[in-house]
């Protein structure tokens, strides 16, 4: 056994122990399991919300993007910042209403706001369809990282199974607390590793930052860059300004529509947390800069393209250049990057299935059975993700893009429901979302759009086309929503829901 | 809309203007600043300014000096 493998095993065991142990002294009814009894402190909520920034895609994807597409990678920094600006007002509004109505899941929001279980079920299905491929990609990333950093001693398949079993074990036992406890370790190790490598590698291999960028701008520009017009600004065809701006806009809007984002928001103990986070999270994600630097160094230093494409640039350069114990730590960081979001996703899937699919079918079911269904669905979802993962290579990335386009379809009726007098009826909301989701499916099945530019793990790879899909579907979605609302009875606020403008109260 | 609310929205708009409206005009690698390409420096400064804008919003937002929400 080499040193890297030993470090990986130690960190894996630590993650499992931490996840299982985090249950201690916690109420484990549905509310405790799904949203931590709405009692999580500000640091944990900060890390859960930041968890979205540092997933395996950032780790492999951002470095791969910098390696393959140069300046186009900068968009990742932008959409995070802008999304957190919006969260200053949006997150407290979601939190306040969630607490008042005891909401557990994202679809519960629609059930409560639109007084319609059907709309909740539609949101739940859209959410699950979007989350499963997201989970798949976390597991796939975990497989790649563990395989590379163990110098091939552990196969990707074995790593994916171990990761999935570990996730199921601690999510069933501890729910959201598993993600929360691991998030602390994850952020510390990722921060340390990324900053150190992001400074060491450019100095060691690139001859210093100035020299590194000098080379990339002219003298030593890599062949792969010069042949496709890549540079440190936006110059590659397909990655122009229109791509950049529309991509940032769509990612900013889609950011909040992921079901597990709602789960993280509900679990906070105080809305002030979100406002403070809006100040610090933009700065916090600047750590991604160091990931870019690693990718840029790889562009200069790697003579041959890494096996498996640009995503493996970081792992390739790390395993080539650094001692085993550092490689082991990089692997450990990657492991946590996959496991924490994975735990969030699984908890959210379980909650959605129990509250929004099982409960509407069996309205008189007990609280105990709802909790049982939530936990029982965790291994099922994990298994589905694994099976899909083993079946398709490239296809899953297409599914992830589909997932992003899917969750964005929830936006119009979500925004409308924040208004004091919501002009949208439950039928309008449901029809809009269904049409939007179907359009996205149809567009993506009917054209080769998703087959281009999807060579990386990047969060939202190529595609003005992809953005166009999202926007077209979104516009049609909104039109249908208003049209159907005009001819159906509106949703009257119930007496206990005084229909106050959540956003206004949040911001006054 | 109150004066304060307008002030907050104006501050929140600054990052959007810096990153979405201004980027077409700063899409270049030169001049480099301490060796770093111009576009990268622009975006990093924008991110830092985002935090500064939101810090001002946070400081001047009366909601953050009240505690009523905690137990509500």
Short mmCIF file of C-alpha atoms in Angstrom, two decimals, chain A residues 36-490:
data_model
loop_
_atom_site.label_atom_id
_atom_site.label_comp_id
_atom_site.label_asym_id
_atom_site.label_seq_id
_atom_site.Cartn_x
_atom_site.Cartn_y
_atom_site.Cartn_z
CA UNK A 36 -31.73 19.81 10.91
CA UNK A 37 -34.69 20.99 13.01
CA UNK A 38 -34.14 24.46 11.46
CA UNK A 39 -31.44 24.81 14.00
CA UNK A 40 -28.11 24.85 12.19
CA UNK A 41 -25.71 27.59 13.20
CA UNK A 42 -24.43 30.28 10.91
CA UNK A 43 -21.04 28.72 10.17
CA UNK A 44 -22.60 25.41 9.11
CA UNK A 45 -25.16 27.18 6.91
CA UNK A 46 -22.35 29.24 5.40
CA UNK A 47 -20.49 26.04 4.52
CA UNK A 48 -23.60 24.29 3.19
CA UNK A 49 -24.38 27.22 0.90
CA UNK A 50 -20.74 27.48 -0.09
CA UNK A 51 -20.81 23.73 -0.73
CA UNK A 52 -22.34 24.55 -4.06
CA UNK A 53 -19.12 26.35 -5.03
CA UNK A 54 -16.67 23.61 -4.20
CA UNK A 55 -17.95 20.40 -5.71
CA UNK A 56 -15.99 17.91 -7.78
CA UNK A 57 -16.92 19.95 -10.84
CA UNK A 58 -15.14 22.97 -9.50
CA UNK A 59 -12.16 20.91 -8.55
CA UNK A 60 -11.84 19.06 -11.86
CA UNK A 61 -14.07 21.24 -14.04
CA UNK A 62 -12.69 24.70 -13.23
CA UNK A 63 -9.09 23.56 -13.61
CA UNK A 64 -10.03 21.67 -16.78
CA UNK A 65 -11.72 24.78 -18.14
CA UNK A 66 -8.75 26.98 -17.46
CA UNK A 67 -6.55 24.31 -19.03
CA UNK A 68 -8.66 23.93 -22.18
CA UNK A 69 -10.55 27.22 -22.61
CA UNK A 70 -8.41 29.86 -20.90
CA UNK A 71 -10.29 33.02 -19.98
CA UNK A 72 -13.72 31.50 -20.59
CA UNK A 73 -13.35 29.82 -17.19
CA UNK A 74 -13.67 33.20 -15.45
CA UNK A 75 -17.44 33.05 -15.79
CA UNK A 76 -17.51 30.68 -12.81
CA UNK A 77 -16.37 33.49 -10.52
CA UNK A 78 -19.03 35.85 -11.85
CA UNK A 79 -22.19 33.84 -11.51
CA UNK A 80 -21.38 32.84 -7.95
CA UNK A 81 -20.97 36.46 -6.88
CA UNK A 82 -24.14 37.63 -8.59
CA UNK A 83 -26.17 34.74 -7.20
CA UNK A 84 -25.10 35.62 -3.66
CA UNK A 85 -26.14 39.25 -4.19
CA UNK A 86 -29.66 38.05 -4.97
CA UNK A 87 -29.57 35.66 -2.04
CA UNK A 88 -29.35 38.61 0.36
CA UNK A 89 -33.06 39.21 -0.23
CA UNK A 90 -34.25 35.90 -1.58
CA UNK A 91 -32.90 33.48 1.04
CA UNK A 92 -34.42 35.24 4.08
CA UNK A 93 -37.76 35.34 2.25
CA UNK A 94 -37.61 31.60 1.57
CA UNK A 95 -36.52 30.93 5.14
CA UNK A 96 -39.24 33.03 6.78
CA UNK A 97 -42.13 31.49 4.86
CA UNK A 98 -40.58 28.01 5.20
CA UNK A 99 -40.45 28.38 8.95
CA UNK A 100 -43.96 29.81 9.24
CA UNK A 101 -45.47 26.98 7.19
CA UNK A 102 -43.09 24.25 8.46
CA UNK A 103 -41.89 23.44 4.95
CA UNK A 104 -39.38 20.61 4.51
CA UNK A 105 -38.78 20.48 0.77
CA UNK A 106 -38.70 22.74 -2.25
CA UNK A 107 -42.02 21.40 -3.68
CA UNK A 108 -43.65 22.17 -0.31
CA UNK A 109 -43.20 25.82 -1.25
CA UNK A 110 -45.51 25.38 -4.26
CA UNK A 111 -47.96 23.25 -2.25
CA UNK A 112 -48.23 26.02 0.36
CA UNK A 113 -48.14 29.03 -1.95
CA UNK A 114 -50.40 27.66 -4.67
CA UNK A 115 -52.54 25.43 -2.43
CA UNK A 116 -52.07 22.67 -4.94
CA UNK A 117 -50.55 19.26 -4.33
CA UNK A 118 -50.35 18.73 -8.09
CA UNK A 119 -47.98 21.64 -8.60
CA UNK A 120 -45.87 20.28 -5.72
CA UNK A 121 -45.72 16.87 -7.37
CA UNK A 122 -44.62 18.42 -10.67
CA UNK A 123 -41.88 20.37 -8.88
CA UNK A 124 -40.81 17.20 -7.07
CA UNK A 125 -40.52 15.24 -10.32
CA UNK A 126 -38.60 18.03 -12.03
CA UNK A 127 -36.31 18.23 -9.00
CA UNK A 128 -35.60 14.51 -8.85
CA UNK A 129 -34.99 14.31 -12.60
CA UNK A 130 -32.48 17.13 -12.22
CA UNK A 131 -30.77 15.83 -9.06
CA UNK A 132 -30.09 12.22 -10.04
CA UNK A 133 -27.62 13.11 -12.83
CA UNK A 134 -26.05 15.68 -10.51
CA UNK A 135 -25.49 12.90 -7.99
CA UNK A 136 -24.18 10.65 -10.75
CA UNK A 137 -21.57 13.20 -11.66
CA UNK A 138 -20.43 13.58 -8.05
CA UNK A 139 -19.89 9.83 -7.94
CA UNK A 140 -18.18 9.83 -11.34
CA UNK A 141 -15.85 12.62 -10.18
CA UNK A 142 -15.11 10.70 -7.02
CA UNK A 143 -14.22 7.64 -9.08
CA UNK A 144 -11.82 9.59 -11.27
CA UNK A 145 -10.13 11.33 -8.35
CA UNK A 146 -9.69 8.23 -6.23
CA UNK A 147 -8.46 6.20 -9.19
CA UNK A 148 -5.86 8.79 -10.18
CA UNK A 149 -4.61 9.63 -6.69
CA UNK A 150 -4.31 5.97 -5.71
CA UNK A 151 -2.11 5.54 -8.80
CA UNK A 152 -4.67 3.15 -10.24
CA UNK A 153 -4.71 0.87 -7.17
CA UNK A 154 -8.44 1.45 -6.73
CA UNK A 155 -10.60 1.11 -9.82
CA UNK A 156 -13.11 3.85 -10.59
CA UNK A 157 -15.96 1.36 -10.21
CA UNK A 158 -14.79 0.24 -6.78
CA UNK A 159 -14.42 3.87 -5.68
CA UNK A 160 -17.90 4.70 -6.93
CA UNK A 161 -19.42 1.80 -5.01
CA UNK A 162 -17.56 2.71 -1.81
CA UNK A 163 -18.62 6.34 -2.16
CA UNK A 164 -22.26 5.42 -2.74
CA UNK A 165 -22.38 2.98 0.19
CA UNK A 166 -20.78 5.50 2.52
CA UNK A 167 -23.29 8.17 1.40
CA UNK A 168 -26.27 5.89 1.91
CA UNK A 169 -25.04 4.83 5.35
CA UNK A 170 -24.64 8.26 6.80
CA UNK A 171 -27.54 9.92 5.06
CA UNK A 172 -29.96 7.25 6.31
CA UNK A 173 -28.61 7.60 9.84
CA UNK A 174 -27.97 11.34 10.11
CA UNK A 175 -29.77 13.06 7.23
CA UNK A 176 -28.58 16.62 6.66
CA UNK A 177 -26.27 16.43 9.69
CA UNK A 178 -24.03 14.08 7.71
CA UNK A 179 -23.44 16.78 5.09
CA UNK A 180 -23.13 19.48 7.75
CA UNK A 181 -20.46 17.67 9.78
CA UNK A 182 -18.40 16.75 6.73
CA UNK A 183 -18.69 20.25 5.28
CA UNK A 184 -16.36 21.66 7.92
CA UNK A 185 -13.56 19.18 7.18
CA UNK A 186 -14.14 19.54 3.45
CA UNK A 187 -13.74 23.28 3.34
CA UNK A 188 -10.62 23.31 5.49
CA UNK A 189 -8.83 20.66 3.47
CA UNK A 190 -9.95 22.04 0.08
CA UNK A 191 -8.91 25.58 1.00
CA UNK A 192 -5.48 24.54 2.22
CA UNK A 193 -4.76 22.18 -0.70
CA UNK A 194 -6.04 24.48 -3.44
CA UNK A 195 -4.28 27.60 -2.18
CA UNK A 196 -0.97 25.84 -1.65
CA UNK A 197 -1.03 24.09 -5.04
CA UNK A 198 -2.32 27.21 -6.78
CA UNK A 199 0.72 29.11 -5.56
CA UNK A 200 3.34 26.35 -5.62
CA UNK A 201 2.68 24.93 -9.09
CA UNK A 202 2.82 28.26 -11.01
CA UNK A 203 6.02 29.22 -9.14
CA UNK A 204 7.63 25.80 -9.51
CA UNK A 205 6.59 24.88 -13.07
CA UNK A 206 5.48 28.17 -14.59
CA UNK A 207 8.46 30.22 -13.47
CA UNK A 208 6.28 32.61 -11.46
CA UNK A 209 2.93 34.18 -12.23
CA UNK A 210 4.25 36.93 -14.48
CA UNK A 211 6.27 34.46 -16.51
CA UNK A 212 3.38 32.00 -16.66
CA UNK A 213 0.95 34.56 -18.06
CA UNK A 214 3.62 35.93 -20.38
CA UNK A 215 4.01 32.49 -21.90
CA UNK A 216 0.27 32.04 -22.27
CA UNK A 217 -0.07 35.39 -23.99
CA UNK A 218 2.58 34.86 -26.57
CA UNK A 219 5.93 33.14 -26.43
CA UNK A 220 5.14 29.71 -25.07
CA UNK A 221 1.48 29.53 -25.93
CA UNK A 222 0.45 25.84 -26.03
CA UNK A 223 -0.40 24.42 -29.46
CA UNK A 224 -3.86 23.40 -28.32
CA UNK A 225 -4.55 27.03 -27.40
CA UNK A 226 -3.19 28.67 -30.53
CA UNK A 227 -4.93 26.23 -32.86
CA UNK A 228 -8.41 26.91 -31.47
CA UNK A 229 -7.92 30.57 -30.61
CA UNK A 230 -7.91 30.16 -26.84
CA UNK A 231 -6.36 32.97 -24.81
CA UNK A 232 -6.57 34.60 -21.42
CA UNK A 233 -9.55 36.62 -22.54
CA UNK A 234 -12.63 35.56 -24.49
CA UNK A 235 -11.49 34.86 -28.02
CA UNK A 236 -12.28 31.22 -28.78
CA UNK A 237 -15.19 30.83 -31.14
CA UNK A 238 -18.21 29.52 -29.29
CA UNK A 239 -16.92 31.09 -26.08
CA UNK A 240 -17.44 34.71 -26.95
CA UNK A 241 -18.98 37.58 -25.03
CA UNK A 242 -22.55 36.49 -25.78
CA UNK A 243 -21.80 33.08 -24.40
CA UNK A 244 -20.16 34.59 -21.34
CA UNK A 245 -22.90 37.04 -20.41
CA UNK A 246 -25.89 34.79 -21.12
CA UNK A 247 -24.24 31.90 -19.34
CA UNK A 248 -23.63 33.97 -16.23
CA UNK A 249 -27.19 35.23 -16.28
CA UNK A 250 -28.75 31.80 -16.60
CA UNK A 251 -26.48 30.25 -13.99
CA UNK A 252 -27.24 33.07 -11.59
CA UNK A 253 -30.97 32.47 -11.96
CA UNK A 254 -30.73 28.68 -11.91
CA UNK A 255 -28.53 28.72 -8.81
CA UNK A 256 -31.46 29.03 -6.39
CA UNK A 257 -33.77 26.62 -8.09
CA UNK A 258 -31.87 23.49 -7.09
CA UNK A 259 -33.98 21.60 -4.55
CA UNK A 260 -31.09 21.12 -2.15
CA UNK A 261 -30.55 24.87 -2.00
CA UNK A 262 -33.99 25.20 -0.41
CA UNK A 263 -33.08 22.46 2.06
CA UNK A 264 -29.95 24.32 3.11
CA UNK A 265 -31.92 27.57 3.49
CA UNK A 266 -34.69 26.00 5.61
CA UNK A 267 -32.13 24.52 7.97
CA UNK A 268 -30.74 27.87 9.16
CA UNK A 269 -31.61 29.04 12.66
CA UNK A 270 -31.58 32.75 11.80
CA UNK A 271 -32.15 34.69 8.56
CA UNK A 272 -29.39 37.12 9.46
CA UNK A 273 -27.02 34.30 8.47
CA UNK A 274 -27.96 34.67 4.81
CA UNK A 275 -27.38 38.41 4.77
CA UNK A 276 -23.98 38.00 6.34
CA UNK A 277 -23.20 35.20 3.88
CA UNK A 278 -24.03 37.50 0.98
CA UNK A 279 -21.15 39.68 2.15
CA UNK A 280 -18.58 36.92 2.59
CA UNK A 281 -19.40 34.24 0.04
CA UNK A 282 -18.32 36.26 -3.02
CA UNK A 283 -14.88 36.72 -1.42
CA UNK A 284 -14.80 33.12 -0.29
CA UNK A 285 -15.19 31.81 -3.81
CA UNK A 286 -12.10 33.71 -4.93
CA UNK A 287 -10.30 30.53 -3.88
CA UNK A 288 -11.37 29.24 -7.31
CA UNK A 289 -8.71 31.60 -8.68
CA UNK A 290 -6.08 29.19 -7.42
CA UNK A 291 -7.84 26.34 -9.22
CA UNK A 292 -7.55 28.41 -12.42
CA UNK A 293 -3.84 28.94 -11.78
CA UNK A 294 -3.37 25.17 -11.51
CA UNK A 295 -5.18 24.74 -14.84
CA UNK A 296 -3.08 27.47 -16.52
CA UNK A 297 0.11 25.89 -15.25
CA UNK A 298 -1.04 22.54 -16.61
CA UNK A 299 -1.63 24.19 -20.01
CA UNK A 300 1.98 25.26 -20.12
CA UNK A 301 3.61 22.32 -18.38
CA UNK A 302 1.79 19.26 -19.67
CA UNK A 303 3.34 18.11 -22.90
CA UNK A 304 0.63 15.66 -23.84
CA UNK A 305 -3.07 15.99 -23.16
CA UNK A 306 -4.06 13.98 -20.08
CA UNK A 307 -5.97 10.71 -20.42
CA UNK A 308 -9.66 11.32 -20.09
CA UNK A 309 -9.52 14.90 -21.31
CA UNK A 310 -9.19 18.31 -19.74
CA UNK A 311 -10.92 17.30 -16.51
CA UNK A 312 -7.92 15.26 -15.59
CA UNK A 313 -5.45 18.10 -16.08
CA UNK A 314 -5.24 18.86 -12.35
CA UNK A 315 -4.83 15.22 -11.36
CA UNK A 316 -2.31 14.62 -14.12
CA UNK A 317 -0.04 17.46 -13.12
CA UNK A 318 -0.36 16.66 -9.42
CA UNK A 319 0.51 12.98 -9.84
CA UNK A 320 3.39 13.84 -12.18
CA UNK A 321 4.99 16.52 -10.10
CA UNK A 322 4.29 16.02 -6.43
CA UNK A 323 5.20 13.47 -3.75
CA UNK A 324 2.77 10.73 -2.80
CA UNK A 325 1.59 12.22 0.45
CA UNK A 326 0.50 15.44 -1.31
CA UNK A 327 -1.27 13.39 -3.97
CA UNK A 328 -3.07 11.54 -1.17
CA UNK A 329 -4.24 14.83 0.35
CA UNK A 330 -5.46 16.06 -3.04
CA UNK A 331 -7.40 12.83 -3.35
CA UNK A 332 -8.86 13.31 0.11
CA UNK A 333 -9.95 16.84 -0.79
CA UNK A 334 -11.62 15.53 -3.93
CA UNK A 335 -13.30 12.79 -1.93
CA UNK A 336 -14.91 15.31 0.41
CA UNK A 337 -15.86 17.52 -2.55
CA UNK A 338 -17.96 14.65 -3.86
CA UNK A 339 -19.35 13.34 -0.59
CA UNK A 340 -20.71 16.57 0.92
CA UNK A 341 -22.87 17.64 -2.05
CA UNK A 342 -23.75 13.97 -2.53
CA UNK A 343 -25.12 13.80 1.02
CA UNK A 344 -27.12 17.01 0.49
CA UNK A 345 -28.57 15.65 -2.76
CA UNK A 346 -29.53 12.31 -1.24
CA UNK A 347 -31.16 13.90 1.80
CA UNK A 348 -33.13 16.21 -0.47
CA UNK A 349 -34.20 13.38 -2.77
CA UNK A 350 -35.44 11.36 0.21
CA UNK A 351 -37.40 14.33 1.54
CA UNK A 352 -38.95 15.05 -1.86
CA UNK A 353 -40.00 11.45 -2.40
CA UNK A 354 -41.53 11.17 1.05
CA UNK A 355 -43.26 14.57 1.34
CA UNK A 356 -44.25 15.18 -2.25
CA UNK A 357 -44.76 11.80 -3.88
CA UNK A 358 -45.62 9.39 -1.04
CA UNK A 359 -47.73 11.71 1.13
CA UNK A 360 -50.11 12.89 -1.63
CA UNK A 361 -50.76 9.23 -2.50
CA UNK A 362 -51.34 8.22 1.12
CA UNK A 363 -52.63 11.37 2.82
CA UNK A 364 -53.43 9.57 6.08
CA UNK A 365 -49.99 8.06 6.52
CA UNK A 366 -48.33 8.59 9.89
CA UNK A 367 -45.30 10.76 10.50
CA UNK A 368 -43.30 7.64 11.30
CA UNK A 369 -44.07 6.04 7.94
CA UNK A 370 -43.19 9.26 6.08
CA UNK A 371 -39.82 9.27 7.79
CA UNK A 372 -39.35 5.59 6.94
CA UNK A 373 -40.14 6.22 3.26
CA UNK A 374 -37.66 9.10 3.15
CA UNK A 375 -34.86 6.92 4.52
CA UNK A 376 -35.80 3.87 2.48
CA UNK A 377 -35.69 5.85 -0.75
CA UNK A 378 -32.07 6.93 -0.12
CA UNK A 379 -30.45 3.61 -1.13
CA UNK A 380 -32.85 3.34 -4.08
CA UNK A 381 -31.85 6.76 -5.44
CA UNK A 382 -28.17 5.99 -4.89
CA UNK A 383 -28.53 2.70 -6.74
CA UNK A 384 -30.35 4.35 -9.66
CA UNK A 385 -27.55 6.91 -9.90
CA UNK A 386 -24.94 4.13 -9.89
CA UNK A 387 -26.74 2.09 -12.54
CA UNK A 388 -27.13 5.13 -14.81
CA UNK A 389 -23.49 5.97 -14.19
CA UNK A 390 -22.27 2.52 -15.25
CA UNK A 391 -24.40 2.63 -18.38
CA UNK A 392 -23.40 5.88 -19.96
CA UNK A 393 -20.24 7.89 -20.25
CA UNK A 394 -20.80 11.16 -22.02
CA UNK A 395 -24.56 10.91 -21.76
CA UNK A 396 -24.60 11.79 -18.09
CA UNK A 397 -23.00 15.14 -18.73
CA UNK A 398 -25.78 15.83 -21.17
CA UNK A 399 -28.21 14.93 -18.44
CA UNK A 400 -26.60 17.40 -16.08
CA UNK A 401 -27.07 20.20 -18.56
CA UNK A 402 -30.62 19.02 -18.89
CA UNK A 403 -30.89 19.18 -15.11
CA UNK A 404 -29.81 22.82 -15.05
CA UNK A 405 -32.27 23.70 -17.79
CA UNK A 406 -34.95 21.77 -15.89
CA UNK A 407 -34.64 23.47 -12.53
CA UNK A 408 -34.60 26.89 -14.19
CA UNK A 409 -38.17 26.18 -15.32
CA UNK A 410 -39.25 26.51 -11.70
CA UNK A 411 -38.17 30.14 -11.62
CA UNK A 412 -41.21 32.03 -13.06
CA UNK A 413 -43.80 30.59 -10.69
CA UNK A 414 -41.38 30.83 -7.77
CA UNK A 415 -40.80 34.54 -8.40
CA UNK A 416 -44.53 35.15 -8.93
CA UNK A 417 -45.30 33.50 -5.60
CA UNK A 418 -43.14 36.07 -3.81
CA UNK A 419 -45.42 38.90 -4.91
CA UNK A 420 -47.95 40.37 -2.54
CA UNK A 421 -50.79 39.68 -4.93
CA UNK A 422 -49.79 36.69 -6.98
CA UNK A 423 -51.42 36.93 -10.42
CA UNK A 424 -50.62 33.28 -11.15
CA UNK A 425 -53.05 30.47 -10.42
CA UNK A 426 -51.97 26.98 -9.43
CA UNK A 427 -53.03 25.72 -12.86
CA UNK A 428 -50.98 28.42 -14.54
CA UNK A 429 -47.93 27.58 -12.45
CA UNK A 430 -48.26 23.85 -13.13
CA UNK A 431 -48.93 24.25 -16.85
CA UNK A 432 -45.96 26.63 -17.25
CA UNK A 433 -43.55 24.27 -15.53
CA UNK A 434 -44.78 21.21 -17.40
CA UNK A 435 -44.52 22.96 -20.78
CA UNK A 436 -41.10 24.37 -19.92
CA UNK A 437 -39.76 21.00 -18.79
CA UNK A 438 -41.19 19.21 -21.83
CA UNK A 439 -39.70 21.80 -24.16
CA UNK A 440 -36.28 21.37 -22.61
CA UNK A 441 -36.56 17.61 -22.99
CA UNK A 442 -37.73 17.85 -26.57
CA UNK A 443 -35.07 20.34 -27.66
CA UNK A 444 -32.30 18.31 -26.14
CA UNK A 445 -33.47 14.98 -27.53
CA UNK A 446 -34.12 16.43 -30.95
CA UNK A 447 -30.82 18.05 -31.74
CA UNK A 448 -27.15 17.48 -31.44
CA UNK A 449 -26.73 20.55 -29.27
CA UNK A 450 -25.74 18.57 -26.23
CA UNK A 451 -23.08 16.69 -28.08
CA UNK A 452 -20.90 19.68 -28.75
CA UNK A 453 -18.61 21.26 -26.27
CA UNK A 454 -19.42 18.79 -23.55
CA UNK A 455 -15.95 17.46 -23.33
CA UNK A 456 -15.47 18.81 -19.84
CA UNK A 457 -16.97 18.33 -16.46
CA UNK A 458 -17.64 22.07 -16.33
CA UNK A 459 -20.74 23.19 -14.62
CA UNK A 460 -22.38 24.59 -17.70
CA UNK A 461 -20.16 23.73 -20.60
CA UNK A 462 -20.43 25.12 -24.08
CA UNK A 463 -23.40 26.50 -25.56
CA UNK A 464 -25.00 29.56 -26.52
CA UNK A 465 -27.34 26.88 -27.80
CA UNK A 466 -27.85 25.49 -24.38
CA UNK A 467 -28.61 28.91 -23.04
CA UNK A 468 -30.94 29.49 -25.93
CA UNK A 469 -32.82 26.34 -24.97
CA UNK A 470 -33.13 27.51 -21.41
CA UNK A 471 -34.29 30.95 -22.46
CA UNK A 472 -36.74 29.76 -25.11
CA UNK A 473 -38.26 27.27 -22.69
CA UNK A 474 -38.36 29.92 -19.98
CA UNK A 475 -40.16 32.42 -22.19
CA UNK A 476 -42.73 29.86 -23.37
CA UNK A 477 -43.10 28.72 -19.78
CA UNK A 478 -43.91 32.27 -18.66
CA UNK A 479 -46.35 32.87 -21.53
CA UNK A 480 -48.24 29.64 -20.80
CA UNK A 481 -48.21 30.47 -17.11
CA UNK A 482 -49.86 33.87 -17.64
CA UNK A 483 -52.26 32.61 -20.29
CA UNK A 484 -53.54 29.70 -18.21
CA UNK A 485 -53.75 31.91 -15.12
CA UNK A 486 -55.97 34.35 -17.01
CA UNK A 487 -58.62 31.69 -17.58
CA UNK A 488 -58.42 29.74 -14.31
CA UNK A 489 -59.45 30.83 -10.81
CA UNK A 490 -56.56 32.36 -8.89
#
